[in-house]
Short mmCIF file of C-alpha atoms (C1' of nucleotides) in Angstrom, two decimals:
data_model
loop_
_atom_site.label_atom_id
_atom_site.label_comp_id
_atom_site.label_asym_id
_atom_site.label_seq_id
_atom_site.Cartn_x
_atom_site.Cartn_y
_atom_site.Cartn_z
CA UNK A 1 0.00 0.00 0.00
CA UNK A 2 1.33 3.36 -0.86
CA UNK A 3 1.15 6.24 1.43
CA UNK A 4 0.81 9.35 -0.54
CA UNK A 5 1.52 12.30 1.61
CA UNK A 6 0.32 14.96 -0.69
CA UNK A 7 3.00 17.34 0.42
CA UNK A 8 1.48 20.67 0.88
CA UNK A 9 3.73 21.64 -1.95
CA UNK A 10 3.20 25.00 -0.57
CA UNK A 11 5.80 24.31 2.01
CA UNK A 12 8.60 25.06 -0.36
CA UNK A 13 7.08 28.26 -1.64
CA UNK A 14 6.80 29.49 1.89
CA UNK A 15 10.33 28.55 2.81
CA UNK A 16 11.68 29.98 -0.40
CA UNK A 17 11.77 33.46 1.00
CA UNK A 18 14.89 34.32 3.01
CA UNK A 19 13.08 36.60 5.40
CA UNK A 20 10.60 33.88 6.12
CA UNK A 21 13.33 31.36 6.74
CA UNK A 22 14.98 33.81 9.05
CA UNK A 23 11.75 34.20 10.97
CA UNK A 24 11.32 30.48 11.25
CA UNK A 25 14.87 30.16 12.49
CA UNK A 26 14.22 32.81 15.05
CA UNK A 27 11.11 31.06 16.26
CA UNK A 28 13.11 27.91 16.72
CA UNK A 29 14.31 29.46 19.94
CA UNK A 30 10.76 29.57 21.17
CA UNK A 31 7.66 31.72 21.27
CA UNK A 32 8.24 35.27 20.10
CA UNK A 33 6.26 38.45 19.89
CA UNK A 34 6.19 40.19 16.55
CA UNK A 35 8.54 42.94 17.61
CA UNK A 36 11.03 40.44 18.88
CA UNK A 37 11.13 39.00 15.43
CA UNK A 38 11.34 42.40 13.84
CA UNK A 39 14.47 43.02 15.85
CA UNK A 40 16.14 40.08 14.19
CA UNK A 41 15.12 40.54 10.61
CA UNK A 42 16.20 43.19 8.19
CA UNK A 43 12.76 44.30 7.17
CA UNK A 44 9.97 46.48 8.51
CA UNK A 45 7.38 45.42 10.99
CA UNK A 46 4.72 45.43 8.33
CA UNK A 47 6.75 42.97 6.38
CA UNK A 48 7.19 40.70 9.34
CA UNK A 49 3.48 40.74 10.02
CA UNK A 50 2.79 39.83 6.44
CA UNK A 51 5.28 36.98 6.56
CA UNK A 52 3.82 35.76 9.80
CA UNK A 53 0.43 35.70 8.23
CA UNK A 54 1.73 33.66 5.37
CA UNK A 55 3.49 31.31 7.77
CA UNK A 56 0.28 31.07 9.71
CA UNK A 57 -1.85 30.26 6.70
CA UNK A 58 0.63 27.63 5.72
CA UNK A 59 0.52 26.10 9.16
CA UNK A 60 4.09 26.87 10.04
CA UNK A 61 3.19 28.89 13.08
CA UNK A 62 0.46 29.35 15.59
CA UNK A 63 -0.44 32.46 17.49
CA UNK A 64 -1.37 33.20 21.06
CA UNK A 65 -2.50 36.69 21.96
CA UNK A 66 -1.15 38.08 25.17
CA UNK A 67 -2.26 41.56 25.93
CA UNK A 68 -1.26 43.75 23.10
CA UNK A 69 1.27 41.26 21.91
CA UNK A 70 0.89 38.26 19.73
CA UNK A 71 3.14 35.39 20.51
CA UNK A 72 4.04 33.25 17.58
CA UNK A 73 5.51 29.79 17.77
CA UNK A 74 6.33 27.00 15.40
CA UNK A 75 4.07 24.13 14.53
CA UNK A 76 5.35 20.72 13.58
CA UNK A 77 3.24 19.74 10.64
CA UNK A 78 4.93 21.43 7.72
CA UNK A 79 8.33 20.37 8.95
CA UNK A 80 7.16 16.86 9.23
CA UNK A 81 5.83 17.04 5.72
CA UNK A 82 9.17 18.29 4.61
CA UNK A 83 10.84 15.45 6.42
CA UNK A 84 8.53 12.99 4.76
CA UNK A 85 9.27 14.46 1.40
CA UNK A 86 12.98 14.42 1.74
CA UNK A 87 12.77 10.88 3.03
CA UNK A 88 11.86 9.83 -0.47
CA UNK A 89 15.30 10.92 -1.55
CA UNK A 90 17.34 9.49 1.28
CA UNK A 91 18.20 6.51 -0.82
CA UNK A 92 20.35 8.87 -2.80
CA UNK A 93 22.93 8.99 -0.08
CA UNK A 94 22.07 6.29 2.38
CA UNK A 95 23.18 2.76 2.20
CA UNK A 96 20.43 0.47 1.23
CA UNK A 97 19.24 -0.84 4.52
CA UNK A 98 15.77 -1.51 5.67
CA UNK A 99 13.75 1.25 7.23
CA UNK A 100 14.84 0.49 10.77
CA UNK A 101 18.44 0.37 9.90
CA UNK A 102 18.05 3.59 8.04
CA UNK A 103 16.57 5.31 11.04
CA UNK A 104 19.36 4.03 13.19
CA UNK A 105 21.95 5.18 10.79
CA UNK A 106 20.38 8.55 10.70
CA UNK A 107 20.89 8.80 14.40
CA UNK A 108 24.57 8.49 13.82
CA UNK A 109 24.59 11.30 11.39
CA UNK A 110 23.73 13.58 14.20
CA UNK A 111 27.19 13.08 15.51
CA UNK A 112 28.82 14.11 12.35
CA UNK A 113 30.25 17.59 12.39
CA UNK A 114 27.08 19.37 11.51
CA UNK A 115 27.67 22.60 9.73
CA UNK A 116 26.10 25.79 10.98
CA UNK A 117 23.08 25.32 8.88
CA UNK A 118 20.89 27.93 10.44
CA UNK A 119 22.12 31.40 9.68
CA UNK A 120 21.30 32.47 6.24
CA UNK A 121 24.15 31.33 4.14
CA UNK A 122 24.42 33.32 0.97
CA UNK A 123 24.83 30.64 -1.56
CA UNK A 124 24.71 32.18 -4.91
CA UNK A 125 21.31 33.30 -6.04
CA UNK A 126 20.41 32.44 -9.52
CA UNK A 127 19.54 35.90 -10.61
CA UNK A 128 18.02 37.92 -7.87
CA UNK A 129 20.43 40.27 -6.25
CA UNK A 130 23.77 39.45 -7.73
CA UNK A 131 26.24 39.93 -4.97
CA UNK B 1 38.52 24.08 -3.39
CA UNK B 2 36.48 23.37 -0.37
CA UNK B 3 32.92 22.50 -0.32
CA UNK B 4 31.14 24.12 2.51
CA UNK B 5 27.76 22.67 2.88
CA UNK B 6 26.18 25.31 4.96
CA UNK B 7 22.73 24.91 3.57
CA UNK B 8 22.60 26.31 0.17
CA UNK B 9 19.59 28.25 1.27
CA UNK B 10 19.10 28.24 -2.37
CA UNK B 11 17.67 24.80 -2.09
CA UNK B 12 14.28 26.13 -1.16
CA UNK B 13 14.13 28.67 -3.93
CA UNK B 14 14.85 25.94 -6.41
CA UNK B 15 12.26 23.60 -5.00
CA UNK B 16 9.71 26.34 -4.76
CA UNK B 17 8.72 26.00 -8.37
CA UNK B 18 6.11 23.32 -9.05
CA UNK B 19 7.52 22.44 -12.45
CA UNK B 20 10.92 21.95 -10.93
CA UNK B 21 9.55 19.74 -8.20
CA UNK B 22 7.75 17.75 -10.82
CA UNK B 23 10.98 17.30 -12.71
CA UNK B 24 12.80 16.21 -9.59
CA UNK B 25 10.04 13.74 -8.87
CA UNK B 26 10.31 12.40 -12.34
CA UNK B 27 14.04 11.96 -12.03
CA UNK B 28 13.53 10.01 -8.87
CA UNK B 29 12.71 7.12 -11.14
CA UNK B 30 16.15 7.34 -12.62
CA UNK B 31 18.15 8.92 -15.39
CA UNK B 32 16.05 10.71 -17.96
CA UNK B 33 16.59 12.46 -21.25
CA UNK B 34 15.15 15.93 -21.56
CA UNK B 35 12.31 14.86 -23.79
CA UNK B 36 11.33 12.14 -21.38
CA UNK B 37 10.91 14.81 -18.80
CA UNK B 38 9.05 17.06 -21.19
CA UNK B 39 6.54 14.30 -21.66
CA UNK B 40 5.69 14.39 -17.98
CA UNK B 41 5.55 18.07 -17.33
CA UNK B 42 3.00 20.58 -18.49
CA UNK B 43 5.43 23.02 -19.99
CA UNK B 44 7.44 23.43 -23.17
CA UNK B 45 10.78 21.83 -23.85
CA UNK B 46 12.48 25.17 -23.58
CA UNK B 47 11.11 25.55 -20.12
CA UNK B 48 12.28 22.12 -19.10
CA UNK B 49 15.77 22.85 -20.35
CA UNK B 50 15.84 26.04 -18.40
CA UNK B 51 14.66 24.32 -15.26
CA UNK B 52 17.23 21.62 -15.72
CA UNK B 53 19.89 24.23 -15.96
CA UNK B 54 18.74 25.78 -12.75
CA UNK B 55 18.64 22.38 -11.10
CA UNK B 56 22.09 21.73 -12.42
CA UNK B 57 23.53 24.97 -11.14
CA UNK B 58 22.03 24.27 -7.76
CA UNK B 59 23.56 20.82 -7.71
CA UNK B 60 20.30 18.94 -7.81
CA UNK B 61 21.12 17.08 -10.97
CA UNK B 62 24.03 15.94 -13.03
CA UNK B 63 24.18 15.42 -16.75
CA UNK B 64 25.64 12.78 -18.97
CA UNK B 65 25.58 13.30 -22.73
CA UNK B 66 24.68 10.33 -24.82
CA UNK B 67 24.54 10.99 -28.49
CA UNK B 68 22.14 13.78 -29.12
CA UNK B 69 20.53 13.23 -25.80
CA UNK B 70 21.44 14.48 -22.40
CA UNK B 71 20.68 12.19 -19.55
CA UNK B 72 19.91 13.92 -16.30
CA UNK B 73 19.92 12.29 -12.93
CA UNK B 74 19.61 13.36 -9.32
CA UNK B 75 22.47 14.20 -7.02
CA UNK B 76 22.34 13.68 -3.29
CA UNK B 77 23.84 16.81 -1.88
CA UNK B 78 20.95 19.27 -1.89
CA UNK B 79 18.62 16.66 -0.50
CA UNK B 80 21.03 15.90 2.23
CA UNK B 81 21.27 19.57 3.01
CA UNK B 82 17.53 19.69 3.19
CA UNK B 83 17.53 16.72 5.49
CA UNK B 84 20.07 18.39 7.71
CA UNK B 85 18.02 21.52 7.83
CA UNK B 86 14.78 19.84 8.70
CA UNK B 87 16.58 17.81 11.33
CA UNK B 88 16.86 21.00 13.34
CA UNK B 89 13.11 21.00 13.63
CA UNK B 90 12.52 17.36 14.40
CA UNK B 91 12.27 18.17 18.05
CA UNK B 92 8.97 19.82 17.20
CA UNK B 93 7.28 16.52 16.76
CA UNK B 94 9.59 14.06 18.36
CA UNK B 95 9.55 13.28 22.02
CA UNK B 96 12.29 15.02 23.87
CA UNK B 97 14.82 12.30 24.21
CA UNK B 98 18.39 12.49 23.36
CA UNK B 99 19.21 12.37 19.70
CA UNK B 100 19.91 8.68 19.68
CA UNK B 101 16.79 7.79 21.48
CA UNK B 102 14.89 10.03 19.16
CA UNK B 103 16.09 8.22 16.12
CA UNK B 104 15.24 4.95 17.71
CA UNK B 105 11.82 6.05 18.68
CA UNK B 106 11.19 7.26 15.21
CA UNK B 107 11.12 3.67 14.18
CA UNK B 108 8.38 3.09 16.71
CA UNK B 109 6.29 6.12 16.03
CA UNK B 110 3.26 3.96 15.68
CA UNK B 111 2.74 3.88 19.40
CA UNK B 112 2.95 7.54 20.05
CA UNK B 113 -0.22 9.51 20.66
CA UNK B 114 -0.85 12.32 18.27
CA UNK B 115 0.34 15.81 19.02
CA UNK B 116 -2.21 18.28 20.26
CA UNK B 117 -3.66 19.58 17.08
CA UNK B 118 -3.10 23.24 16.59
CA UNK B 119 -5.22 25.99 15.16
CA UNK B 120 -4.16 26.78 11.70
CA UNK B 121 -4.93 23.96 9.51
CA UNK B 122 -5.38 24.24 5.77
CA UNK B 123 -2.41 26.00 4.36
CA UNK B 124 -3.75 26.71 0.99
CA UNK B 125 -1.75 28.46 -1.66
CA UNK B 126 -1.46 32.09 -1.01
CA UNK B 127 -1.39 32.93 -4.60
CA UNK B 128 0.45 31.03 -7.20
CA UNK B 129 -1.08 27.96 -8.68
CA UNK B 130 0.30 24.58 -8.12
CA UNK B 131 -0.49 21.00 -8.81
"C1'" DG C 1 -12.52 58.52 27.11
"C1'" DA C 2 -7.77 59.76 25.86
"C1'" DT C 3 -3.23 58.28 24.94
"C1'" DG C 4 0.43 55.13 23.83
"C1'" DT C 5 1.97 50.64 22.39
"C1'" DA C 6 1.70 46.46 19.52
"C1'" DT C 7 0.24 44.50 15.43
"C1'" DA C 8 -2.33 44.14 11.07
"C1'" DT C 9 -3.79 45.84 6.52
"C1'" DA C 10 -4.32 48.88 2.18
"C1'" DC C 11 -1.80 50.85 -1.45
"C1'" DG C 12 1.65 51.49 -4.83
"C1'" DC C 13 5.97 50.25 -6.77
"C1'" DA C 14 9.90 47.83 -8.58
"C1'" DT C 15 11.41 43.75 -10.08
"C1'" DA C 16 12.31 38.92 -10.49
"C1'" DC C 17 10.44 34.74 -12.32
"C1'" DG C 18 8.26 31.35 -15.35
"C1'" DT C 19 6.60 30.78 -19.85
"C1'" DG C 20 6.16 30.42 -24.97
"C1'" DC C 21 8.04 31.34 -29.40
"C1'" DA C 22 11.62 31.45 -32.46
"C1'" DT C 23 16.28 30.35 -33.30
"C1'" DA C 24 20.91 28.65 -32.43
"C1'" DT C 25 23.79 24.68 -31.36
"C1'" DT C 26 25.25 20.07 -31.27
"C1'" DG C 27 25.17 15.38 -32.67
"C1'" DT C 28 23.57 11.44 -35.91
"C1'" DG C 29 22.72 9.08 -40.04
"C1'" DT C 30 22.94 8.83 -44.93
"C1'" DA D 1 27.63 17.92 -47.19
"C1'" DC D 2 22.72 17.59 -46.04
"C1'" DA D 3 18.71 16.76 -43.45
"C1'" DC D 4 16.88 15.58 -39.14
"C1'" DA D 5 16.61 14.96 -34.10
"C1'" DA D 6 17.61 16.61 -29.38
"C1'" DT D 7 18.56 20.27 -26.57
"C1'" DA D 8 19.90 25.02 -25.31
"C1'" DT D 9 19.32 30.05 -25.47
"C1'" DG D 10 17.70 34.97 -26.60
"C1'" DC D 11 13.76 37.77 -26.41
"C1'" DA D 12 9.48 39.64 -24.83
"C1'" DC D 13 5.62 39.50 -21.81
"C1'" DG D 14 2.41 38.90 -17.98
"C1'" DT D 15 2.24 38.46 -13.43
"C1'" DA D 16 3.15 37.50 -8.76
"C1'" DT D 17 5.88 38.82 -4.92
"C1'" DG D 18 8.26 41.37 -1.36
"C1'" DC D 19 9.02 45.82 0.23
"C1'" DG D 20 8.16 50.48 2.48
"C1'" DT D 21 4.98 54.11 3.82
"C1'" DA D 22 0.97 55.31 5.79
"C1'" DT D 23 -3.09 54.04 8.18
"C1'" DA D 24 -6.34 51.15 10.73
"C1'" DT D 25 -7.37 48.15 14.56
"C1'" DA D 26 -6.86 46.06 19.23
"C1'" DC D 27 -5.47 46.36 23.82
"C1'" DA D 28 -3.82 48.41 28.19
"C1'" DT D 29 -3.27 52.13 31.39
"C1'" DC D 30 -4.54 56.25 33.37
#
DNA sequence: GATGTATATACGCATACGTGCATATTGTGT
DNA sequence: ACACAATATGCACGTATGCGTATATACATC
């Protein structure tokens, strides 16, 4: 039986924007008010709010009002979808073991010198800002 | 030259396009000539070639000329990067055990009760069309 | 109720992106 | 050399997207 996880597909579109990724990264530390996020991103508050709305609609975040503030935090679903998606391609670099073995092996990857994958790493954009 | 795999960041931009994802999916089956891909996507050959170039530049695919044809196939790197990235968010849905235990438990997910469902649900395309 | 803070939304703009069409390029067979 | 097949590229266009500015809305405190 095949399990088709219809991948929101939208997940990638959402994550495609650098500002949005930055926001998500920020939220990884935990619940944040909008202004807290604004302090960490290089765009205006209006922009952050817009991005948060997009993230919300896509299920990446949830919101909890607290007084005047709105505390945003990450939700698991889209990330899990992403994980499920990428799992389809693990065979590209994993040894062919059964599922259990694969999971185990993955646990050993955690030990490998993981690169600082968080901070926006300017790879080279295809066209956008050439810099 | 050194190869720093600090999350291309570009990975998401590349995967953001539905046609490109479709192409990647297609290539999951194995090496394909351009026209084979064209047959499976809803865009012109010129578009496919362009997308393949983008995928190539981003390291998603490699090419092997064969006569008049050009056989494209997937490369592991970007997918591994993606896997590494999403790994940072696994704690969102995995029980808080140490990394090793987490990996182990992943193989037993069946037993775990579902996460408290959160508000935002649908996540429907903000604008663009997909599918 | 008035004021100040925190966040969301409307508007307009610049631009980057995907696409199709036409054409160039490369390779094959005769 | 010629004709054909496979693929790549230049060009133009429509449109979606992210941004900032200005404004609206919600809440708290006095």
